[in-house]
């Protein structure tokens, strides 16, 4: 029987101390926790299945009903990992009512962010897969709403995930993958069919309002070295799209990598070979509040720290972090390692390089790979295998995830994914 044990030190107003521990026991086969009744209060919950190790389904607690008032029990349960909250709901009628209440969600929203999960797609044709919980080190089977295939554009922030189709690039949804609440957005302005698009979303943790950006890039007709670049911004409060920038870049084009950090939009641009720049990648910064006039975009150019095979941008506690494949000096298109950098002002600071044993652990590693992160965790995944590596920024620690419950069925099968914060209280 697999057990999860949680300890809490409780202090009453009179200074009385009590040590409470909760024991959650569960099975290793797949089982479901349905929040159908709770859905009336906070949105629709579908099945939430867990992969454990053995035994029967059971949840027990140590006589907390005899010693704890509701408000204190709410605060304690709100500190549990999200998956354990689903289990706690099954303990007894009292816990079920507490976890289903709006006041519980308010307490949950005041708890420090949950460690981000990583959703790994297991099919290139269907949006199916498993989500990894780094706290309990378990994989869960969850179904994503709205998205139709795994090749859609995906961005996440503070519990919300934004999906955009990869065909017309006009079909956009914002959803909470845990509660399944979702919203379809109006079609964005600008070119309906662009050569490249980069999607980003930023959620205000206090108001839960959100901003979505799309950077579109299309080659100027008959000129390979010039590209039209436009920036389109959606504000959830006004529910309107605004095109804030349209500009022509020479020798550079946009791509599919962007992120919003502390009110600034960052996106990677790629050399078209016209001016033979030192590196094939560069970074553009765009302040969403000031919106500089046309013609000044390239002046915000920041070179990448070294020749890269690819770069992945992410927001870790409102700091821009880039994970990049380091190219060989004589063959910059061949990957020799993976580095992690933080942008301080306009200078890159190297935080870590993947140890060679982990790099080898992926087996055959492509020059282009999947990586995303938030809070203190960065996930790195090879497109060619379901292996998942986790880097903890605060502890500077590398660690493999638990083995994903999926195997590679054919040589050309591809794997990809994205990370998101598991939140219960936020909805689009």
Coordinates of C-alpha atoms in Angstrom, one line a residue:
X1 CA 0.0 0.0 0.0
X2 CA 1.4 3.4 -1.1
X3 CA 1.1 6.1 1.6
X4 CA 1.3 9.8 1.5
X5 CA 1.9 11.4 4.9
X6 CA 1.6 15.1 5.6
X7 CA 2.5 16.8 8.9
X8 CA 1.1 20.1 10.1
X9 CA 2.0 22.1 13.3
X10 CA -1.2 23.9 14.5
X11 CA -1.3 26.8 16.9
X12 CA -4.5 27.9 18.6
X13 CA -5.2 31.5 19.7
X14 CA -4.4 30.5 23.3
X15 CA -0.9 29.2 22.3
X16 CA -1.8 25.5 22.3
X17 CA 0.3 23.5 19.9
X18 CA -0.8 20.4 18.2
X19 CA 0.9 18.2 15.6
X20 CA -1.5 16.8 13.0
X21 CA -0.6 14.3 10.4
X22 CA -2.7 13.1 7.6
X23 CA -2.2 9.7 6.0
X24 CA -3.6 9.2 2.5
X25 CA -3.5 5.6 1.3
X26 CA -4.2 4.7 -2.3
X27 CA -3.9 2.1 -5.0
X28 CA -1.5 2.0 -7.9
X29 CA -4.1 1.1 -10.6
X30 CA -6.0 3.9 -12.4
X31 CA -9.0 5.3 -10.5
X32 CA -11.2 8.4 -10.9
X33 CA -12.2 11.2 -8.5
X34 CA -15.2 13.0 -10.0
X35 CA -16.0 16.5 -8.8
X36 CA -19.4 16.6 -10.5
X37 CA -21.2 18.2 -7.5
X38 CA -18.3 20.7 -6.9
X39 CA -18.6 21.7 -10.5
X40 CA -21.7 23.7 -9.8
X41 CA -19.6 26.0 -7.7
X42 CA -16.3 26.3 -9.6
X43 CA -16.8 24.8 -13.0
X44 CA -16.9 21.4 -14.6
X45 CA -14.6 18.7 -13.4
X46 CA -14.1 15.6 -15.5
X47 CA -12.5 12.4 -14.3
X48 CA -9.1 12.7 -12.7
X49 CA -7.2 9.4 -12.8
X50 CA -4.0 8.5 -11.0
X51 CA -1.3 6.0 -11.6
X52 CA 0.0 4.6 -8.3
X53 CA 1.7 1.3 -7.3
X54 CA -0.7 -1.4 -5.8
X55 CA -3.6 -2.3 -3.6
X56 CA -7.0 -0.9 -2.8
X57 CA -8.5 2.6 -2.8
X58 CA -8.7 4.0 0.7
X59 CA -8.2 7.3 2.5
X60 CA -7.8 7.7 6.2
X61 CA -7.1 10.5 8.6
X62 CA -6.2 10.8 12.3
X63 CA -9.4 11.9 14.2
X64 CA -9.1 15.5 13.0
X65 CA -12.9 15.9 13.2
X66 CA -12.6 15.8 17.0
X67 CA -10.0 18.6 17.4
X68 CA -10.2 21.0 14.5
X69 CA -12.9 23.6 13.6
X70 CA -13.9 23.9 9.9
X71 CA -11.9 27.1 9.2
X72 CA -8.6 25.6 10.5
X73 CA -9.2 22.3 8.6
X74 CA -9.9 24.3 5.4
X75 CA -6.5 26.0 5.8
X76 CA -4.8 22.7 6.3
X77 CA -6.4 20.9 3.4
X78 CA -5.6 23.9 1.2
X79 CA -1.9 23.2 1.8
X80 CA -2.1 19.7 0.3
X81 CA -1.0 19.0 -3.3
X82 CA -3.8 19.2 -5.7
X83 CA -4.0 15.4 -6.3
X84 CA -4.2 14.9 -2.5
X85 CA -7.1 17.4 -2.3
X86 CA -9.0 15.1 -4.7
X87 CA -8.4 12.2 -2.4
X88 CA -9.2 14.2 0.7
X89 CA -12.7 14.8 -0.7
X90 CA -13.4 11.1 -0.5
X91 CA -12.5 10.8 3.2
X92 CA -15.9 11.7 4.7
X93 CA -18.9 13.9 4.2
X94 CA -17.4 16.8 6.2
X95 CA -14.2 16.9 4.1
X96 CA -16.2 16.7 0.9
X97 CA -18.3 19.7 1.9
X98 CA -15.2 21.7 2.9
X99 CA -13.2 21.0 -0.2
X100 CA -16.3 21.8 -2.3
X101 CA -16.9 25.2 -0.7
X102 CA -16.0 28.7 -2.2
X103 CA -14.2 29.6 1.0
X104 CA -11.9 26.6 0.6
X105 CA -11.0 27.9 -2.9
X106 CA -10.2 31.3 -1.4
X107 CA -7.9 29.7 1.2
X108 CA -6.3 27.6 -1.7
X109 CA -5.6 30.8 -3.7
X110 CA -3.6 32.2 -0.7
X111 CA -1.3 29.2 -0.6
X112 CA 2.0 29.5 -2.3
X113 CA 2.0 28.3 -5.9
X114 CA 1.8 24.6 -6.4
X115 CA 4.8 23.1 -8.2
X116 CA 4.1 23.1 -11.9
X117 CA 3.0 19.9 -13.6
X118 CA 4.2 18.7 -17.0
X119 CA 1.7 17.4 -19.5
X120 CA 3.2 15.0 -22.0
X121 CA 1.3 14.2 -25.2
X122 CA 1.4 10.6 -26.2
X123 CA 0.0 11.0 -29.7
X124 CA 0.7 13.4 -32.5
X125 CA -2.9 13.1 -33.8
X126 CA -4.9 13.3 -30.6
X127 CA -4.5 15.5 -27.5
X128 CA -4.1 12.6 -25.2
X129 CA -1.4 12.1 -22.6
X130 CA -0.4 12.1 -18.9
X131 CA 0.5 14.9 -16.4
X132 CA 3.4 14.6 -14.1
X133 CA 3.2 15.8 -10.5
X134 CA 6.7 16.6 -9.2
X135 CA 5.7 16.8 -5.5
X136 CA 4.2 13.3 -5.3
X137 CA 6.3 12.1 -8.3
X138 CA 3.3 10.5 -10.0
X139 CA 1.7 10.6 -13.4
X140 CA -2.0 11.3 -13.9
X141 CA -4.3 10.7 -16.8
X142 CA -6.2 13.8 -17.6
X143 CA -8.1 15.0 -20.7
X144 CA -7.5 18.5 -22.1
X145 CA -10.5 20.5 -23.2
X146 CA -10.7 22.4 -26.5
X147 CA -7.5 21.3 -28.1
X148 CA -7.8 18.9 -31.0
X149 CA -4.2 17.9 -31.8
X150 CA -0.9 18.0 -30.0
X151 CA 0.6 20.4 -32.7
X152 CA -1.5 23.3 -31.6
X153 CA 0.3 26.4 -30.1
X154 CA 0.3 26.3 -26.3
X155 CA 1.2 28.8 -23.6
X156 CA 0.4 28.8 -19.9
X157 CA 0.5 31.1 -16.9
X158 CA -0.8 30.8 -13.3
X159 CA -3.1 27.8 -13.8
X160 CA -4.5 28.9 -17.2
X161 CA -3.5 27.4 -20.5
X162 CA -4.0 29.0 -23.9
X163 CA -4.4 26.9 -27.1
X164 CA -4.3 28.1 -30.7
X165 CA -4.8 26.0 -33.7
X166 CA -1.9 25.4 -36.1
X167 CA -3.9 25.8 -39.4
X168 CA -5.7 29.1 -39.6
X169 CA -4.2 30.2 -36.3
X170 CA -7.4 32.0 -35.4
X171 CA -9.1 29.5 -33.2
X172 CA -8.1 30.3 -29.6
X173 CA -9.2 29.0 -26.2
X174 CA -8.2 29.7 -22.6
X175 CA -8.8 26.9 -20.1
X176 CA -8.0 25.5 -16.7
X177 CA -6.8 21.9 -17.4
X178 CA -7.6 20.8 -13.9
X179 CA -11.2 22.1 -13.6
X180 CA -11.9 22.0 -17.4
X181 CA -13.4 25.5 -17.4
X182 CA -12.7 27.1 -20.7
X183 CA -13.5 30.1 -22.9
X184 CA -13.3 30.6 -26.7
X185 CA -11.7 34.0 -27.7
X186 CA -12.5 36.2 -30.6
X187 CA -10.4 35.7 -33.7
X188 CA -7.2 37.7 -33.5
X189 CA -6.6 40.5 -36.1
X190 CA -3.8 40.5 -38.7
X191 CA -2.8 38.0 -41.3
X192 CA -5.0 34.9 -41.3
X193 CA -2.2 32.7 -42.6
X194 CA 1.3 33.7 -41.3
X195 CA 4.5 31.8 -41.9
X196 CA 5.4 31.8 -38.2
X197 CA 3.4 32.6 -35.0
X198 CA 4.5 32.9 -31.4
X199 CA 1.9 32.6 -28.6
X200 CA 2.3 33.9 -25.0
X201 CA -0.1 34.5 -22.0
X202 CA 0.4 36.3 -18.7
X203 CA -2.1 36.1 -15.8
X204 CA -2.3 38.6 -13.0
X205 CA -2.1 36.6 -9.8
X206 CA -4.3 39.0 -7.9
X207 CA -7.1 40.0 -10.3
X208 CA -6.8 36.8 -12.4
X209 CA -7.1 39.0 -15.5
X210 CA -4.9 37.9 -18.4
X211 CA -3.0 39.2 -21.4
X212 CA -2.4 37.2 -24.5
X213 CA 0.1 38.1 -27.2
X214 CA 0.6 36.7 -30.8
X215 CA 3.7 37.6 -32.8
X216 CA 3.0 36.9 -36.5
X217 CA 5.8 36.8 -39.1
X218 CA 5.3 36.6 -42.9
X219 CA 7.9 36.9 -45.7
X220 CA 7.6 39.9 -47.8
X221 CA 6.5 38.8 -51.3
X222 CA 9.6 38.3 -53.5
X223 CA 12.1 39.2 -50.8
X224 CA 13.5 36.4 -48.7
X225 CA 15.5 38.8 -46.4
X226 CA 12.5 41.0 -45.4
X227 CA 9.8 39.8 -43.1
X228 CA 6.6 41.5 -41.9
X229 CA 6.3 41.2 -38.1
X230 CA 3.2 42.2 -36.2
X231 CA 2.2 42.1 -32.5
X232 CA -1.4 41.5 -31.5
X233 CA -2.5 41.8 -27.8
X234 CA -5.7 40.5 -26.1
X235 CA -6.9 42.0 -22.8
X236 CA -9.3 39.8 -20.8
X237 CA -10.8 42.9 -19.1
X238 CA -11.8 44.7 -22.3
X239 CA -12.2 41.4 -24.2
X240 CA -10.6 43.1 -27.2
X241 CA -7.7 42.5 -29.6
X242 CA -5.4 45.4 -30.5
X243 CA -2.6 45.3 -33.1
X244 CA 0.1 47.3 -31.3
X245 CA 3.0 47.0 -33.9
X246 CA 3.6 46.3 -37.5
X247 CA 7.2 46.4 -38.8
X248 CA 9.5 45.0 -41.5
X249 CA 12.7 43.3 -40.3
X250 CA 15.6 42.8 -42.7
X251 CA 17.8 39.8 -42.3
X252 CA 15.7 38.4 -39.5
X253 CA 12.3 36.7 -39.1
X254 CA 10.0 35.9 -36.2
X255 CA 9.5 32.3 -35.0
X256 CA 7.3 30.4 -32.6
X257 CA 9.0 31.2 -29.3
X258 CA 7.8 34.0 -27.0
X259 CA 7.0 34.8 -23.4
X260 CA 5.7 37.6 -21.2
X261 CA 7.7 38.6 -18.1
X262 CA 6.8 41.5 -15.8
X263 CA 4.9 43.3 -18.5
X264 CA 7.5 42.8 -21.2
X265 CA 7.1 40.6 -24.3
X266 CA 10.2 38.7 -25.3
X267 CA 10.4 36.8 -28.6
X268 CA 13.2 35.1 -30.5
X269 CA 14.1 36.1 -34.0
X270 CA 16.1 34.0 -36.5
X271 CA 18.6 35.0 -39.1
X272 CA 17.6 34.7 -42.7
X273 CA 21.3 34.7 -43.8
X274 CA 21.4 38.1 -45.4
X275 CA 23.9 39.9 -43.1
X276 CA 25.8 36.8 -41.9
X277 CA 25.3 37.6 -38.2
X278 CA 27.4 36.1 -35.5
X279 CA 24.6 34.0 -34.2
X280 CA 21.5 32.5 -35.8
X281 CA 19.2 33.6 -33.0
X282 CA 18.5 36.9 -31.3
X283 CA 16.1 38.3 -28.7
X284 CA 13.6 41.1 -29.1
X285 CA 12.1 42.9 -26.1
X286 CA 8.8 44.8 -26.4
X287 CA 7.3 46.7 -23.4
X288 CA 3.5 46.1 -23.5
X289 CA 2.8 49.2 -21.5
X290 CA 4.8 51.8 -23.6
X291 CA 4.4 50.2 -27.1
X292 CA 7.4 51.8 -28.9
X293 CA 6.7 53.4 -32.3
X294 CA 7.5 51.4 -35.5
X295 CA 11.1 51.3 -36.6
X296 CA 12.6 50.9 -33.1
X297 CA 11.9 47.2 -32.7
X298 CA 15.3 46.0 -33.9
X299 CA 17.0 48.5 -31.5
X300 CA 15.9 46.3 -28.6
X301 CA 17.9 43.4 -30.1
X302 CA 19.8 41.3 -27.6
X303 CA 22.2 38.7 -28.9
X304 CA 22.1 35.2 -27.5
X305 CA 25.0 34.1 -25.3
X306 CA 26.4 31.5 -27.7
X307 CA 25.6 29.7 -31.0
X308 CA 22.4 27.8 -30.3
X309 CA 20.7 24.9 -32.1
X310 CA 17.4 26.1 -30.6
X311 CA 16.1 28.3 -27.7
X312 CA 13.2 28.0 -25.4
X313 CA 11.9 31.0 -23.4
X314 CA 10.1 30.8 -20.1
X315 CA 8.9 33.0 -17.2
X316 CA 10.3 31.9 -13.8
X317 CA 9.1 34.2 -11.1
X318 CA 8.9 37.2 -13.6
X319 CA 12.5 36.6 -14.7
X320 CA 13.3 35.6 -18.3
X321 CA 15.0 32.2 -18.5
X322 CA 16.2 30.6 -21.7
X323 CA 17.0 26.9 -22.2
X324 CA 19.2 26.4 -25.3
X325 CA 20.9 23.7 -27.2
X326 CA 24.6 24.6 -27.4
X327 CA 26.0 24.1 -30.9
X328 CA 29.6 22.9 -31.7
X329 CA 32.1 25.6 -32.6
X330 CA 32.8 24.2 -36.0
X331 CA 29.3 22.8 -36.6
X332 CA 26.8 25.2 -34.8
X333 CA 23.9 23.2 -36.1
X334 CA 25.1 20.1 -34.2
X335 CA 24.1 20.0 -30.5
X336 CA 26.8 19.3 -27.9
X337 CA 25.0 20.2 -24.7
X338 CA 22.2 22.2 -23.1
X339 CA 22.5 25.4 -21.1
X340 CA 20.2 27.5 -18.9
X341 CA 20.6 31.3 -18.8
X342 CA 18.8 34.2 -17.0
X343 CA 18.5 37.6 -18.6
X344 CA 19.7 40.4 -16.2
X345 CA 19.1 43.7 -18.0
X346 CA 20.6 43.1 -21.4
X347 CA 23.2 40.5 -20.2
X348 CA 22.8 36.8 -20.0
X349 CA 23.9 35.0 -16.9
X350 CA 24.6 31.3 -17.2
X351 CA 22.9 29.3 -14.4
X352 CA 23.7 25.7 -15.3
X353 CA 24.7 23.3 -18.0
X354 CA 23.2 19.8 -18.2
X355 CA 25.6 17.2 -16.9
X356 CA 26.9 14.9 -19.6
X357 CA 25.4 11.8 -17.9
X358 CA 21.9 13.3 -18.2
X359 CA 22.5 14.4 -21.8
X360 CA 23.6 10.9 -22.6
X361 CA 20.6 9.5 -20.7
X362 CA 18.2 10.8 -23.4
X363 CA 19.8 8.5 -25.9
X364 CA 19.5 10.1 -29.3
X365 CA 19.0 13.8 -28.7
X366 CA 17.8 16.0 -31.5
X367 CA 19.2 19.5 -32.1
X368 CA 15.6 20.8 -31.4
X369 CA 13.9 19.7 -28.2
X370 CA 10.9 20.6 -25.9
X371 CA 11.4 22.6 -22.7
X372 CA 9.1 24.7 -20.6
X373 CA 9.0 25.8 -17.0
X374 CA 7.5 28.1 -14.3
X375 CA 8.1 28.9 -10.6
X376 CA 11.4 27.1 -9.9
X377 CA 11.1 24.1 -12.2
X378 CA 12.3 23.6 -15.7
X379 CA 11.3 20.5 -17.7
X380 CA 13.4 19.2 -20.7
X381 CA 12.2 16.5 -23.1
X382 CA 13.6 15.0 -26.2
X383 CA 11.1 14.7 -29.1
X384 CA 12.2 11.2 -29.7
X385 CA 11.5 9.6 -26.3
X386 CA 9.2 10.0 -23.3
X387 CA 12.1 10.6 -20.9
X388 CA 11.6 13.7 -18.8
X389 CA 14.3 15.6 -17.0
X390 CA 13.6 18.2 -14.3
X391 CA 15.9 21.0 -13.2
X392 CA 15.2 22.8 -9.9
X393 CA 16.5 26.4 -10.2
X394 CA 16.4 27.1 -6.4
X395 CA 18.5 24.0 -5.6
X396 CA 20.5 23.8 -8.8
X397 CA 19.5 20.1 -8.9
X398 CA 18.9 17.8 -11.9
X399 CA 16.6 14.8 -11.6
X400 CA 14.7 12.4 -13.8
X401 CA 11.0 12.2 -13.4
X402 CA 9.3 9.0 -12.6
X403 CA 9.0 6.9 -15.8
X404 CA 6.0 8.0 -17.9
X405 CA 3.5 5.2 -18.4
X406 CA 3.8 5.2 -22.2
X407 CA 6.3 3.5 -24.5
X408 CA 7.5 4.4 -28.0
X409 CA 5.5 2.3 -30.4
X410 CA 7.2 3.1 -33.7
X411 CA 10.5 4.8 -34.7
X412 CA 9.1 8.1 -35.9
X413 CA 6.8 8.6 -32.9
X414 CA 7.3 12.1 -31.5
X415 CA 6.7 13.3 -27.9
X416 CA 6.2 16.8 -26.7
X417 CA 4.5 18.6 -23.8
X418 CA 4.1 21.8 -21.8
X419 CA 4.1 22.7 -18.1
X420 CA 1.3 24.5 -16.1
X421 CA 0.4 25.3 -12.5
X422 CA -2.3 23.0 -11.1
X423 CA -4.8 25.6 -9.7
X424 CA -8.4 25.1 -8.6
X425 CA -9.6 28.6 -8.0
X426 CA -8.8 30.3 -11.3
X427 CA -10.9 30.3 -14.4
X428 CA -10.8 32.1 -17.8

